[in-house]
Every structure is written in C-alpha cells, then in structure tokens.
Amino acid sequence: MSTEQSTLEQQLALLHQQYLTRLQSEIPELALQVSALATLSQKQNWRDEVKALKFKLHTLAGSAGTFGLPALGRLAKNLELELRSWMESPAAPDADQIRDFIVLFQQVQQTHQASHQVLSVTSSSQQKHTERHAAIYVLESNQETSGYIELTLTSFGYKVNAATTMAELKQLVDAQSPDALVLDISSDTEVGEGLDFVAKLQASLSTPIPVLILADEDSFEQHLAAVRIGAQGYFVKPLNTTALEARLQRLLAVRSREAFRVLIVDDDQLLAEHYALVLQGAGLRAEILSDPSKIYDSLTRFHPDVVLLDVNMPYCSGPELAQLIRLHDQWLSVPIIYLSSETDSDRQLAALVKGGDDFLTKPMSDTALIVAVFARAQRARQVVDMMTKDSLTGLLQHARVKERLTYELQRAERTGGVVSTIMIDIDLFKKVNDNYGHPVGDQVISSLANLMKQQLRKIDIVGRYGGEEYLVILSDCGKEHAFTVVEQLRKAFAAIPFSCGDSHFYCTFSAGISEWQHGMDTDQLIEQADQALYQAKRSGRNQTLIFDAKAL
Ligand SMILES: Nc1nc2c(ncn2[C@@H]2O[C@H](COP(=O)(O)OP(=O)(O)OP(=O)(O)O)[C@@H](O)[C@H]2O)c(=O)[nH]1
C-alpha cells in the first residue's frame, strides 16, 4: 500500500471515529425530542416539532450509511417517512401512532449502541502522475528511422531511450518502466515476441502505459494484434514523426490532465469531509463550502467542474442554491449533482427541475460517488473545451485568449503583478503550404501548439490568435524572463524535423514581446507585441524582439 493510500485511509478512519463520537451526543438529543412526542396532540405547533425532528432523522439517514452504519441509516429513513406521513395528514398523530414511533426509535438506540467500533474503509485511489519529462522507449531496428524519432521527440522535451533489438528493450524496461512505448513491428522475426512482451508488461503495471505501433503493413490482422496488446496508435511507414508526437502528447496529457475540481456544499461538515477525502483519494480536487451565501465567491475562485449539493440544508435548500447558481450565464453549464437521502422519485424530479442534473441517494458507496462525479466532470470539461478551444491545436480561441488577457491585467492591476505578452508567427508559412500542401501546413501549426503546451508552465495561457499566429500570456513574468522562455521555444521549434513523404524540412518562427505597464489595456499590450513581431520579421525572421518604443 502506498503512503498516500495509507494516509487517506487513516484520514477516513479518523472521520468515522469523529462521526461515531458525534452520534454519542446526537442520538440522546434525538431521544429527548422523541420522548417529547408523547404530548404532541396537546400542542398547537405540533407540526413545527415534527418538522424539526424529521430534518434530524433525514440527516441521520443520509450520513449513517456513508459512515458504514447502513442499518442505522435504514431505520432513520423509515422514521423519517413515518413523520412525513404525519405532516401530510390534517390531524395530529394519535397515541398509537406515537407509541409505535417511540418503539421504532428504540431500535435506533439499540443499533447505535451495537456499532461502537471503528470501521476501516477502503477507497479506490489512482496513482498521481509525476511532473517530469515523460520517458519514451522506442524499439526500432532501422537506425535512420530510430534517429529521426529520437530527434523529434527530444525536440519536444521527452526523454528518449532507443533500442534496436528486443533484448535491448527488455534491459531498458527491467531497469525502469517507461511512460510510453513506441514499438516497430515491421521486422518479421521479432513481431510475435514484441507483442507478447508488451502484453506482459501492460499486465504487470497498475495503469497501462500508452503504446504506439509502427508498421510497414496496413493489414487488419496487425491492427487487431495491436489493439489486443492495448495499443493506442498505429502508424504506417514512412513515418510522420510529428503526428506520432501529437498522439503521444494527447495520450500522456490525458494521464496528467489537471484534476477535476468538485465543490461540495453540505451543512454536515463530517459528511462533506468524507466525500472530499474519497474524491481526493481518486485524484480529484475537492473543496467544501459550508456557508451557502459564499457560493458565488467559491464558484469564481475555485471554478468547479461539478457541484455536489446537499438537498436539505437549514438556511438555503439545495434546489434554491441550484437556482441561485443558474441565475448567471457563466454558471449555466456547471453540472449540479444533488445529494440526499430522499428516495421519493417525485421529490427527486422536483429538485432536478430546479437546476440540477443528477441525483445521488445517500447513503451511496464511495465508488458510486467517484463514478458519478468523474463522468459528469469529464463531460463538462469536453463541452467547455469544445466551446472555447481551437479544433486544430486545442489552444484557446482568439476571443477567449483576449478575455483571459483582460482578466490577467485586472489581476495585475489589483495585485501589482507583472504580465508579459508574446505574439508568435511562423516564418514564411505560405511556402510550407505551397510546397507540401495544406494538411502538412496544419501539422506544423499543431506541432508548434504542442511544443508550447509541453514547454510552458501550466499557468501560462496560450491561444491561437490567427492562422499561424499565437498569443501567449505569461503572468508573474517580466519581459527579460519572457525573452529567455521564448528563445528556448524558438530553438526547440527550429530543431523539429517535419516530413512530407520522403522529403524533410524545418520551420522557424518570429516573436514579439510586450510587458504590461500600469494603465495599459488589452489592445495596447497586444499592439505593442505585434509591433515587436513586425520588427522581428523585418529584421530577418527567426528571432525574438522586445517592444521598444524608441525603435519605432
Ligand atoms: N495549412 C494552413 N495554413 C493556414 C492556416 N491559416 C492560415 N494559413 C496560411 O498561412 C499563410 C500565412 O502567410 P503570410 O501571412 O503571407 O505570411 P508568411 O508566408 O508566413 O510569411 P511571414 O509571416 O512574412 O514570415 C497563408 O498562406 C495562409 O493561407 C491554417 O489553418 N492551415
């Protein structure tokens, strides 16, 4: 068991212990309220008393199962339903109904007393992807192709280990597992052995790694063999190495994708903490909000992919909060999952109509929670990506990157921070299209985008500003440092070999940098970067210039 896993389990066990301690005082308080029911029929405000008790039983029904006390949860649920029927009746309950209720409640007390042990809970947990340059092992018997793959992948910052025989590959893997494998299966003798080896390697790993197959043949049988060992890419020679890199990056990005963010709104702090720990254990980021009046602050700051909302909260109900969220356009698409011990489907539907997307009934298993949240978050991200990202490069679209720049400038204005903006334009790109065709030109455009995604920090913002033009925003970064960053990018891009059939070529870009000064707006900053870019083009291209007002 990893340290991370054991820490999570210790935290969950601690929460369970705290929950049991809480029950030690909660159950006697409930018992007092239940015994007061004996005089209910004499009270004018009997409905208020029933309502207050029903709320407590509802909370108990939802939480007990989650903390490993399903029998207690079921009993509480039955009592809650009984009280609901009282509320719906025109007259106060009679003495028999009350006596039956009190007897039923005694079962709650007995079940609680019987459950004085800490329950250990297992929770699924995913390995965290480590932040480092991915190690790619390549098995390719042809030295020229192998060298070419190595050159392309190292230009993108990967650590490449090349093997020309199966024996060499086995040695590499024995020493350390790779993050991804590129396997040539075109040499007849070693095909079967190579596929067998990969199948065994995948079976030995907790998370299978991406495997890309290189082949001479385009046959159905070879495709099938590739799929059977879990390959996620098949490339027929002559090899297009930038397409290979693009696929590799996409596969590795999925593994290292920024964790989904989940906002949990539940007035039961222990339960909320339990959900948060379970989701964190599954690699998601979870934040708890116990004060519903702070919902807009949380949404703006945390930007959740999913909101988990408790339905029954004393000050503001879940459906009310969902409606509050939906009042504003920017939060219309964030998925809302209700959490409740409500099992009545009509009531569930009524809550869903009020701005929710899904309903999870408490108590739910940890796995059900993870799966429901993960599926919703993934879909929500895809929709947001489709709406905001350029389809060729996966970078932010023109209008979005400008929006982000405006936001960064407002932030810098507030905090006194530094922001640099860079305009990048591929040199003589028209010739690439003319010489090799539009699809190859597209590949060059997306390769530069991939290189930026690979080399820049997660907080840097990159957009496709025009055809072969990009806008990069570096926050907390002055122009001198931005210059160093862009120069590294420029050199790496110039080293990427592109190919079209048997011909190979290289591309370069020019860049202009501007640094935000207090009082400047988005358009002025972009204009200055553009002017610096124009100067770089005029001075011979393949260079980076910082905007200099004196040079105009
Ligand atoms: N393949 C491809 N080409 C595009 C795309 N968008 C724009 N282009 C082409 O990019 C080329 C840009 O050429 P120009 O603006 O003349 O500049 P250039 O040839 O790059 O020369 P300099 O910028 O002066 O170095 C045009 O031929 C456009 O057709 C695209 O999405 N895909």
PDB file of C-alpha atoms and ligand atoms in Angstrom, residues 390 392-393 425-434 437-445 464 466-469 508-510 533 537-538 541-542, ligand 1:
ATOM      1  CA  ASP A 390      -9.494  25.806 -31.404  1.00  0.00           C
ATOM      2  CA  LEU A 392      -6.787  22.094 -34.850  1.00  0.00           C
ATOM      3  CA  THR A 393      -4.474  22.974 -31.981  1.00  0.00           C
ATOM      4  CA  ASP A 425       4.135  33.933 -36.082  1.00  0.00           C
ATOM      5  CA  ILE A 426       5.567  31.050 -38.141  1.00  0.00           C
ATOM      6  CA  ASP A 427       8.020  32.292 -40.778  1.00  0.00           C
ATOM      7  CA  LEU A 428       7.300  32.017 -44.482  1.00  0.00           C
ATOM      8  CA  PHE A 429       4.453  29.716 -43.756  1.00  0.00           C
ATOM      9  CA  LYS A 430       2.846  30.283 -47.133  1.00  0.00           C
ATOM     10  CA  LYS A 431       5.786  28.387 -48.659  1.00  0.00           C
ATOM     11  CA  VAL A 432       5.106  25.377 -46.417  1.00  0.00           C
ATOM     12  CA  ASN A 433       1.566  25.222 -47.750  1.00  0.00           C
ATOM     13  CA  ASP A 434       2.684  25.812 -51.317  1.00  0.00           C
ATOM     14  CA  GLY A 437       0.197  21.119 -49.105  1.00  0.00           C
ATOM     15  CA  HIS A 438      -2.304  22.451 -46.581  1.00  0.00           C
ATOM     16  CA  PRO A 439      -2.533  19.261 -44.410  1.00  0.00           C
ATOM     17  CA  VAL A 440       1.232  19.336 -43.805  1.00  0.00           C
ATOM     18  CA  GLY A 441       0.929  23.063 -43.010  1.00  0.00           C
ATOM     19  CA  ASP A 442      -1.744  22.145 -40.469  1.00  0.00           C
ATOM     20  CA  GLN A 443       0.666  19.692 -38.892  1.00  0.00           C
ATOM     21  CA  VAL A 444       3.290  22.409 -38.484  1.00  0.00           C
ATOM     22  CA  ILE A 445       0.698  24.676 -36.843  1.00  0.00           C
ATOM     23  CA  ARG A 464      -4.324  30.580 -31.486  1.00  0.00           C
ATOM     24  CA  GLY A 466      -4.870  33.757 -36.214  1.00  0.00           C
ATOM     25  CA  GLY A 467      -3.913  31.202 -38.911  1.00  0.00           C
ATOM     26  CA  GLU A 468      -0.245  30.665 -37.994  1.00  0.00           C
ATOM     27  CA  GLU A 469      -0.171  33.279 -35.264  1.00  0.00           C
ATOM     28  CA  THR A 508      11.169  28.757 -37.681  1.00  0.00           C
ATOM     29  CA  PHE A 509       9.096  31.467 -36.035  1.00  0.00           C
ATOM     30  CA  SER A 510       9.461  35.120 -35.107  1.00  0.00           C
ATOM     31  CA  LEU A 533       6.857  40.909 -34.013  1.00  0.00           C
ATOM     32  CA  LYS A 537      10.086  39.835 -39.294  1.00  0.00           C
ATOM     33  CA  ARG A 538      11.657  42.903 -40.911  1.00  0.00           C
ATOM     34  CA  ARG A 541      12.798  36.489 -39.115  1.00  0.00           C
ATOM     35  CA  ASN A 542      13.691  33.550 -36.795  1.00  0.00           C
TER      36      ASN A 542
HETATM   37  N1  LIG B   1      -2.251  24.996 -43.516  1.00  0.00           N
HETATM   38  C1  LIG B   1      -2.807  26.090 -43.019  1.00  0.00           C
HETATM   39  N2  LIG B   1      -2.456  27.296 -43.490  1.00  0.00           N
HETATM   40  C2  LIG B   1      -3.007  28.396 -42.981  1.00  0.00           C
HETATM   41  C3  LIG B   1      -3.961  28.327 -41.932  1.00  0.00           C
HETATM   42  N3  LIG B   1      -4.330  29.593 -41.619  1.00  0.00           N
HETATM   43  C4  LIG B   1      -3.613  30.422 -42.428  1.00  0.00           C
HETATM   44  N4  LIG B   1      -2.802  29.705 -43.248  1.00  0.00           N
HETATM   45  C5  LIG B   1      -1.889  30.182 -44.268  1.00  0.00           C
HETATM   46  O1  LIG B   1      -0.795  30.863 -43.655  1.00  0.00           O
HETATM   47  C6  LIG B   1      -0.179  31.666 -44.627  1.00  0.00           C
HETATM   48  C7  LIG B   1       0.288  32.943 -43.993  1.00  0.00           C
HETATM   49  O2  LIG B   1       1.105  33.585 -44.918  1.00  0.00           O
HETATM   50  P1  LIG B   1       1.570  35.082 -44.819  1.00  0.00           P
HETATM   51  O3  LIG B   1       0.732  35.827 -43.834  1.00  0.00           O
HETATM   52  O4  LIG B   1       1.666  35.603 -46.198  1.00  0.00           O
HETATM   53  O5  LIG B   1       2.959  35.025 -44.183  1.00  0.00           O
HETATM   54  P2  LIG B   1       4.134  34.013 -44.247  1.00  0.00           P
HETATM   55  O6  LIG B   1       4.217  33.238 -45.519  1.00  0.00           O
HETATM   56  O7  LIG B   1       4.083  33.177 -43.005  1.00  0.00           O
HETATM   57  O8  LIG B   1       5.367  34.964 -44.174  1.00  0.00           O
HETATM   58  P3  LIG B   1       5.899  35.843 -42.972  1.00  0.00           P
HETATM   59  O9  LIG B   1       4.829  35.885 -41.910  1.00  0.00           O
HETATM   60  O10 LIG B   1       6.159  37.165 -43.540  1.00  0.00           O
HETATM   61  O11 LIG B   1       7.127  35.159 -42.474  1.00  0.00           O
HETATM   62  C8  LIG B   1      -1.209  31.896 -45.745  1.00  0.00           C
HETATM   63  O12 LIG B   1      -0.773  31.205 -46.892  1.00  0.00           O
HETATM   64  C9  LIG B   1      -2.482  31.242 -45.180  1.00  0.00           C
HETATM   65  O13 LIG B   1      -3.229  30.603 -46.198  1.00  0.00           O
HETATM   66  C10 LIG B   1      -4.340  27.034 -41.461  1.00  0.00           C
HETATM   67  O14 LIG B   1      -5.173  26.866 -40.558  1.00  0.00           O
HETATM   68  N5  LIG B   1      -3.738  25.961 -42.013  1.00  0.00           N
END
